[in-house]
Coordinates of C-alpha atoms and ligand atoms in Angstrom, one line a residue:
K1 CA -6.8 -2.7 -13.1
A2 CA -6.6 -6.5 -12.8
S3 CA -9.3 -8.0 -10.7
P4 CA -8.4 -10.7 -8.1
R5 CA -10.0 -13.2 -10.5
S6 CA -7.3 -12.7 -13.1
H7 CA -4.5 -12.4 -10.6
S8 CA -2.1 -15.3 -10.6
Y9 CA -1.0 -16.6 -7.2
T10 CA 1.4 -19.1 -8.7
K11 CA 3.6 -16.6 -10.4
Y12 CA 6.1 -14.0 -9.2
N13 CA 4.1 -10.8 -9.7
D14 CA 5.9 -7.6 -10.2
W15 CA 5.1 -4.5 -8.1
N16 CA 2.6 -3.1 -10.8
K17 CA 0.6 -6.3 -10.6
I18 CA 0.8 -6.4 -6.8
Q19 CA -0.3 -2.8 -6.5
S20 CA -3.4 -3.5 -8.8
W21 CA -4.1 -6.6 -6.8
I22 CA -4.0 -4.6 -3.5
A23 CA -6.5 -2.1 -4.8
S24 CA -8.9 -4.7 -6.3
I25 CA -8.8 -7.3 -3.5
S26 CA -9.5 -4.7 -0.8
S27 CA -12.4 -3.1 -2.7
S28 CA -14.0 -6.4 -3.6
N29 CA -14.3 -7.7 0.0
P30 CA -15.1 -4.6 2.1
S31 CA -16.6 -6.6 5.0
L32 CA -13.4 -8.6 5.7
I33 CA -10.6 -6.4 4.4
S34 CA -9.5 -2.8 4.5
K35 CA -6.4 -1.0 3.5
Q36 CA -4.3 1.8 4.8
V37 CA -1.2 3.5 3.5
I38 CA 1.5 3.7 6.3
G39 CA 3.8 5.9 4.3
N40 CA 5.8 6.0 1.1
T41 CA 9.1 4.3 0.2
Y42 CA 12.3 6.2 -0.6
E43 CA 11.3 6.3 -4.3
G44 CA 7.7 7.4 -3.4
R45 CA 5.8 4.1 -3.7
P46 CA 2.9 3.7 -1.3
M47 CA 3.3 1.1 1.5
T48 CA -0.2 -0.3 2.0
V49 CA -1.1 -2.5 4.9
L50 CA -4.1 -4.8 4.4
K51 CA -6.2 -5.4 7.5
L52 CA -8.0 -8.8 7.5
G53 CA -10.7 -9.4 10.0
K54 CA -14.4 -9.3 10.7
K55 CA -15.5 -5.8 11.7
S56 CA -16.2 -5.5 15.3
S57 CA -17.5 -2.8 17.7
S58 CA -14.8 -3.5 20.2
T59 CA -11.0 -3.3 19.5
K60 CA -9.6 -6.6 18.5
P61 CA -6.1 -8.0 19.2
A62 CA -4.0 -8.3 16.1
I63 CA -1.1 -10.0 14.3
F64 CA 1.2 -8.1 12.0
M65 CA 2.9 -9.9 9.1
D66 CA 5.3 -8.5 6.5
C67 CA 6.8 -10.0 3.4
G68 CA 9.5 -8.8 1.1
I69 CA 11.9 -7.1 3.5
H70 CA 14.6 -8.3 1.2
A71 CA 14.2 -7.6 -2.5
R72 CA 15.4 -10.9 -4.0
E73 CA 13.4 -13.2 -1.8
W74 CA 10.5 -13.5 -4.2
I75 CA 8.7 -16.3 -2.6
S76 CA 8.0 -14.0 0.4
P77 CA 5.6 -11.5 -1.3
A78 CA 4.1 -14.5 -3.1
F79 CA 3.3 -15.9 0.3
C80 CA 1.6 -12.7 1.6
Q81 CA -0.6 -12.7 -1.5
W82 CA -1.4 -16.3 -1.0
F83 CA -2.2 -15.7 2.7
V84 CA -4.7 -12.9 1.9
K85 CA -6.4 -14.9 -0.8
E86 CA -6.7 -18.0 1.4
A87 CA -8.0 -16.0 4.4
L88 CA -10.8 -14.5 2.3
A89 CA -11.5 -17.8 0.5
T90 CA -11.7 -20.0 3.7
Y91 CA -13.4 -17.5 6.0
G92 CA -16.8 -19.1 6.7
S93 CA -15.8 -22.6 5.8
D94 CA -12.5 -23.3 7.6
S95 CA -13.3 -23.1 11.3
Q96 CA -9.8 -22.0 12.4
M97 CA -9.7 -19.1 9.9
T98 CA -13.3 -18.1 10.7
S99 CA -12.5 -18.0 14.4
L100 CA -9.2 -16.2 13.9
L101 CA -10.7 -13.4 11.8
N102 CA -13.8 -13.1 14.1
Q103 CA -11.6 -12.6 17.1
M104 CA -8.5 -11.0 15.7
D105 CA -7.3 -8.8 12.9
V106 CA -4.3 -9.7 10.7
F107 CA -2.3 -6.8 9.3
V108 CA -0.5 -7.8 6.1
L109 CA 2.2 -5.7 4.4
P110 CA 2.6 -7.6 1.1
V111 CA 5.9 -5.9 0.1
F112 CA 8.0 -4.1 2.6
N113 CA 11.0 -3.1 0.4
I114 CA 9.0 -2.1 -2.7
D115 CA 11.8 -0.1 -4.4
G116 CA 14.2 -3.0 -4.0
Y117 CA 11.6 -5.5 -5.2
D118 CA 10.9 -3.4 -8.3
Y119 CA 14.7 -3.2 -9.0
T120 CA 15.0 -7.0 -8.9
H121 CA 12.4 -7.2 -11.6
K122 CA 13.9 -4.5 -13.8
S123 CA 17.7 -4.5 -13.3
N124 CA 19.3 -6.9 -10.8
R125 CA 17.6 -10.1 -9.7
M126 CA 19.9 -10.5 -6.8
W127 CA 19.5 -7.1 -5.2
R128 CA 18.7 -7.4 -1.4
K129 CA 18.7 -3.9 0.1
T130 CA 16.6 -0.7 -0.2
R131 CA 17.4 1.8 -2.9
S132 CA 18.2 4.9 -0.8
R133 CA 21.1 7.2 -1.6
K134 CA 23.1 9.4 0.6
S135 CA 25.7 12.0 -0.3
G136 CA 29.2 10.8 0.6
S137 CA 28.9 7.4 -0.9
S138 CA 28.2 6.2 -4.5
C139 CA 26.8 2.9 -3.1
I140 CA 23.1 2.5 -2.9
G141 CA 20.8 0.9 -0.3
T142 CA 20.7 -0.2 3.3
D143 CA 19.8 -3.7 4.6
P144 CA 16.3 -3.1 6.1
N145 CA 16.8 -6.2 8.4
R146 CA 19.9 -4.5 9.9
N147 CA 18.3 -1.1 10.3
F148 CA 15.9 -1.7 13.2
N149 CA 16.8 -0.4 16.6
A150 CA 17.8 -3.7 18.2
G151 CA 21.5 -3.9 19.1
W152 CA 21.9 -1.9 16.0
C153 CA 25.1 -2.6 13.9
S154 CA 26.8 -4.4 16.8
T155 CA 27.2 -7.8 15.1
G156 CA 26.6 -9.5 11.7
A157 CA 26.1 -6.1 10.0
S158 CA 28.4 -3.7 8.2
N159 CA 28.9 0.0 8.4
N160 CA 30.2 0.0 4.8
P161 CA 27.5 1.5 2.6
C162 CA 28.7 -0.8 -0.2
S163 CA 28.0 -4.0 1.8
D164 CA 24.9 -6.1 1.3
T165 CA 24.4 -6.0 5.1
F166 CA 24.9 -2.2 5.5
C167 CA 23.1 -1.2 8.7
G168 CA 22.4 2.3 7.6
Y169 CA 23.6 5.6 9.0
K170 CA 21.4 5.3 12.1
P171 CA 18.6 3.0 13.3
E172 CA 15.4 3.6 11.2
S173 CA 17.4 5.7 8.7
E174 CA 15.4 3.8 6.0
I175 CA 11.9 5.4 5.6
E176 CA 10.4 1.9 5.0
V177 CA 11.8 0.7 8.3
K178 CA 10.5 3.9 10.1
N179 CA 7.1 3.5 8.5
V180 CA 6.7 -0.1 9.8
A181 CA 8.2 0.7 13.2
D182 CA 5.9 3.7 13.6
F183 CA 2.9 1.6 12.6
I184 CA 3.8 -1.2 15.1
R185 CA 4.5 1.4 17.9
R186 CA 1.2 3.1 17.2
N187 CA -0.6 -0.3 17.5
K188 CA 1.6 -1.7 20.2
S189 CA -1.3 -2.3 22.6
I190 CA -3.2 -4.6 20.1
I191 CA -0.3 -6.3 18.3
K192 CA 0.2 -9.7 19.9
A193 CA 2.4 -11.3 17.2
Y194 CA 4.9 -10.2 14.6
I195 CA 5.7 -12.5 11.7
T196 CA 8.2 -11.7 9.0
I197 CA 8.7 -13.8 5.9
H198 CA 12.2 -14.3 4.3
S199 CA 13.9 -17.0 2.2
Y200 CA 15.7 -19.3 2.0
S201 CA 16.9 -22.0 4.4
Q202 CA 13.7 -23.6 5.8
L203 CA 14.1 -22.1 9.3
L204 CA 11.7 -20.8 11.9
L205 CA 13.6 -18.2 13.9
F206 CA 12.8 -16.2 16.9
P207 CA 14.8 -13.7 19.2
Y208 CA 17.5 -13.2 19.7
S209 CA 19.7 -12.7 16.7
Y210 CA 21.7 -9.7 18.1
T211 CA 22.8 -11.6 21.2
Y212 CA 23.4 -15.1 22.3
E213 CA 21.3 -14.4 25.4
L214 CA 18.1 -16.4 25.5
A215 CA 14.8 -14.5 25.2
A216 CA 12.8 -14.3 28.4
H217 CA 10.1 -16.4 26.8
H218 CA 12.6 -18.8 25.1
S219 CA 10.9 -22.1 26.0
E220 CA 7.4 -21.0 24.9
L221 CA 8.7 -19.4 21.7
L222 CA 10.6 -22.7 20.9
K223 CA 7.5 -24.8 21.7
V224 CA 5.3 -22.8 19.4
A225 CA 8.0 -22.8 16.7
E226 CA 8.3 -26.6 16.9
G227 CA 4.5 -27.0 16.7
A228 CA 4.4 -24.8 13.7
S229 CA 7.2 -26.6 12.0
A230 CA 5.5 -30.0 12.6
A231 CA 2.3 -28.6 11.1
L232 CA 4.2 -27.4 8.1
R233 CA 6.0 -30.7 7.6
S234 CA 2.7 -32.7 7.8
L235 CA 1.7 -31.6 4.3
Y236 CA 4.7 -32.4 2.1
G237 CA 7.4 -33.5 4.5
T238 CA 9.4 -30.3 4.3
R239 CA 11.8 -30.1 7.2
Y240 CA 12.3 -26.9 9.1
T241 CA 14.7 -26.1 12.0
S242 CA 13.6 -23.8 14.8
G243 CA 15.6 -21.8 17.2
P244 CA 17.0 -18.4 18.2
G245 CA 18.5 -16.5 15.2
A246 CA 22.0 -16.1 16.7
T247 CA 22.6 -19.9 17.0
T248 CA 20.3 -21.2 14.3
I249 CA 21.4 -19.0 11.4
Y250 CA 24.0 -16.4 12.4
P251 CA 24.4 -13.5 14.9
A252 CA 22.9 -10.4 13.3
A253 CA 21.8 -7.1 14.8
G254 CA 19.1 -4.7 13.7
G255 CA 16.5 -7.4 12.7
S256 CA 12.8 -6.7 12.8
D257 CA 11.9 -9.7 14.9
D258 CA 14.3 -8.7 17.7
W259 CA 13.1 -5.2 17.6
A260 CA 9.4 -6.2 17.8
Y261 CA 10.1 -8.6 20.7
D262 CA 12.0 -6.0 22.7
L263 CA 9.1 -3.5 22.1
G264 CA 6.8 -6.1 23.8
V265 CA 5.4 -8.2 21.0
K266 CA 6.1 -11.6 22.6
Y267 CA 5.3 -13.9 19.6
S268 CA 7.9 -12.6 17.2
Y269 CA 9.0 -15.0 14.4
T270 CA 11.1 -14.9 11.2
F271 CA 10.4 -17.5 8.6
E272 CA 13.0 -18.6 6.1
L273 CA 11.0 -20.4 3.5
R274 CA 12.1 -23.0 0.8
D275 CA 14.5 -24.2 -0.2
T276 CA 17.8 -25.2 1.4
G277 CA 20.0 -24.0 -1.5
R278 CA 19.3 -26.0 -4.6
Y279 CA 17.5 -23.0 -6.2
G280 CA 17.9 -20.6 -3.3
F281 CA 16.4 -17.2 -4.1
L282 CA 15.6 -18.4 -7.6
L283 CA 12.9 -20.9 -6.4
P284 CA 10.9 -22.0 -9.5
E285 CA 7.4 -20.8 -9.8
S286 CA 6.2 -24.5 -9.7
Q287 CA 7.1 -24.4 -6.0
I288 CA 5.0 -21.3 -5.1
K289 CA 1.9 -23.3 -4.5
P290 CA 3.3 -26.1 -2.3
T291 CA 5.5 -23.7 -0.4
C292 CA 2.6 -21.4 0.3
E293 CA 0.3 -24.2 1.2
E294 CA 2.6 -25.7 3.8
T295 CA 3.6 -22.3 5.2
M296 CA -0.1 -21.5 5.7
L297 CA -0.3 -24.4 8.2
A298 CA 2.6 -23.0 10.2
V299 CA 1.3 -19.4 10.2
K300 CA -2.2 -20.6 11.2
Y301 CA -0.7 -22.7 14.0
I302 CA 1.1 -19.7 15.4
A303 CA -2.1 -17.5 15.0
A304 CA -4.3 -20.1 16.7
Y305 CA -1.8 -20.3 19.6
V306 CA -1.7 -16.5 19.9
Q307 CA -5.5 -16.3 19.7
K308 CA -5.9 -18.6 22.7
N309 CA -3.2 -17.0 24.8
Ligands
ING1 N1 18.0 -14.0 6.6 C1 17.9 -13.1 7.7 C2 18.8 -11.9 7.5 O1 18.3 -10.8 7.6 C3 17.9 -12.9 10.2 C4 18.2 -13.7 9.0 C5 16.7 -13.1 10.9 C6 18.8 -11.9 10.7 C7 16.3 -12.3 12.0 C8 18.4 -11.1 11.8 C9 17.2 -11.3 12.4 O2 20.0 -12.1 7.2 C10 17.7 -13.7 5.3 N2 17.7 -14.7 4.4 O3 17.5 -12.6 5.0
ZN2 ZN1 15.8 -12.0 4.0

C-alpha cells in the first residue's frame, strides 16, 4: 500500500491509488482522522467517509463534503484528496483550520461514484453516470445527481435509461445515492453544511435547481457564496458566478444540494470547478494545484461562516 508520502496530489489518481491513500492517510493520523464505510457501490466497492476533526468528548457540529458524483469530473476527487492533505498539514499552524477542526468535524467522501470513476480510467473517459444495470434496458447507469428525492425527474432529467441525465427508476434507486442519503439522514442533527464538488464552469450554486422558487434563505446563501467566490478569486483571479442552480446553470431536479437543503441542511452548495470550457472535463494535471489551492479558500470561507453561525 502506498503511504501518503508517496501519494501524488497533483495527478489524477485512479481508484486503486485513492483506495490505498484512504487506508494509509487514516491510519497515519489517528488523532485527527478516522474512517467509516457507509456502504458498497453497485459493483461492490466500499464507500469510505473520512472524518476530520479533533476528538472531543461532546458531539460536534459537522460539514459533509463529497467529490466525484460524476465520473468524468476528475478534478473533483483530486480536490477532496487535496482538502484532506491540507487539513492535516495545516492543523496546528493555520489558525482557521485549527479552529475549524477543534470545533467541528468535516466528513469527506473522496469519490461518490466509484464504479463510474473506475470506468473512466479503464474504458470511457467521458462516462458520467453510475454503472448499474436493470433488466428491461441494455443501457447502463443512472445520473446520481438526478436520483435524489428533490422534485425527482420533474425537470432537466430524463426517464430514458440511455440518457446521460437518466433520473433512475425511482428516487435513491442508486445504492451510492441511498448510502449517502442514509448517512446524511442519520447525522442530520449535526450536519450544518453540505458541499458537493463538480466540474466544470466556475460556478458556486445553491438551491434551488428543481424549481425557480427562491430558497427561504436565499439572501444569506447568496451572500456566503459571493464571499467564498471573492476569497477564491483573490489567489489567481479566477472568476466564479454564484446563484441558484435553476437560473445560474439550468433547471435540473434530483440534485444532492436541493435534497440536503430540503432535509434541513441550510448551507448547501454545489461547486463547479475550473475551467469554463477550454479543456472542460479534460483539465490538465498542471491545473490541479492552482485549482485546489483557490478552491480551498472558498471552502474554508464557507466553513468559517458555518462555524460562527
Ligand atoms: N453540473 C450539475 C449537474 O448535475 C447541477 C449541475 C447542480 C444540477 C445542482 C442540479 C443540482 O448537471 C454538472 N457539471 O454536473
Ligand atoms: Zn457533475
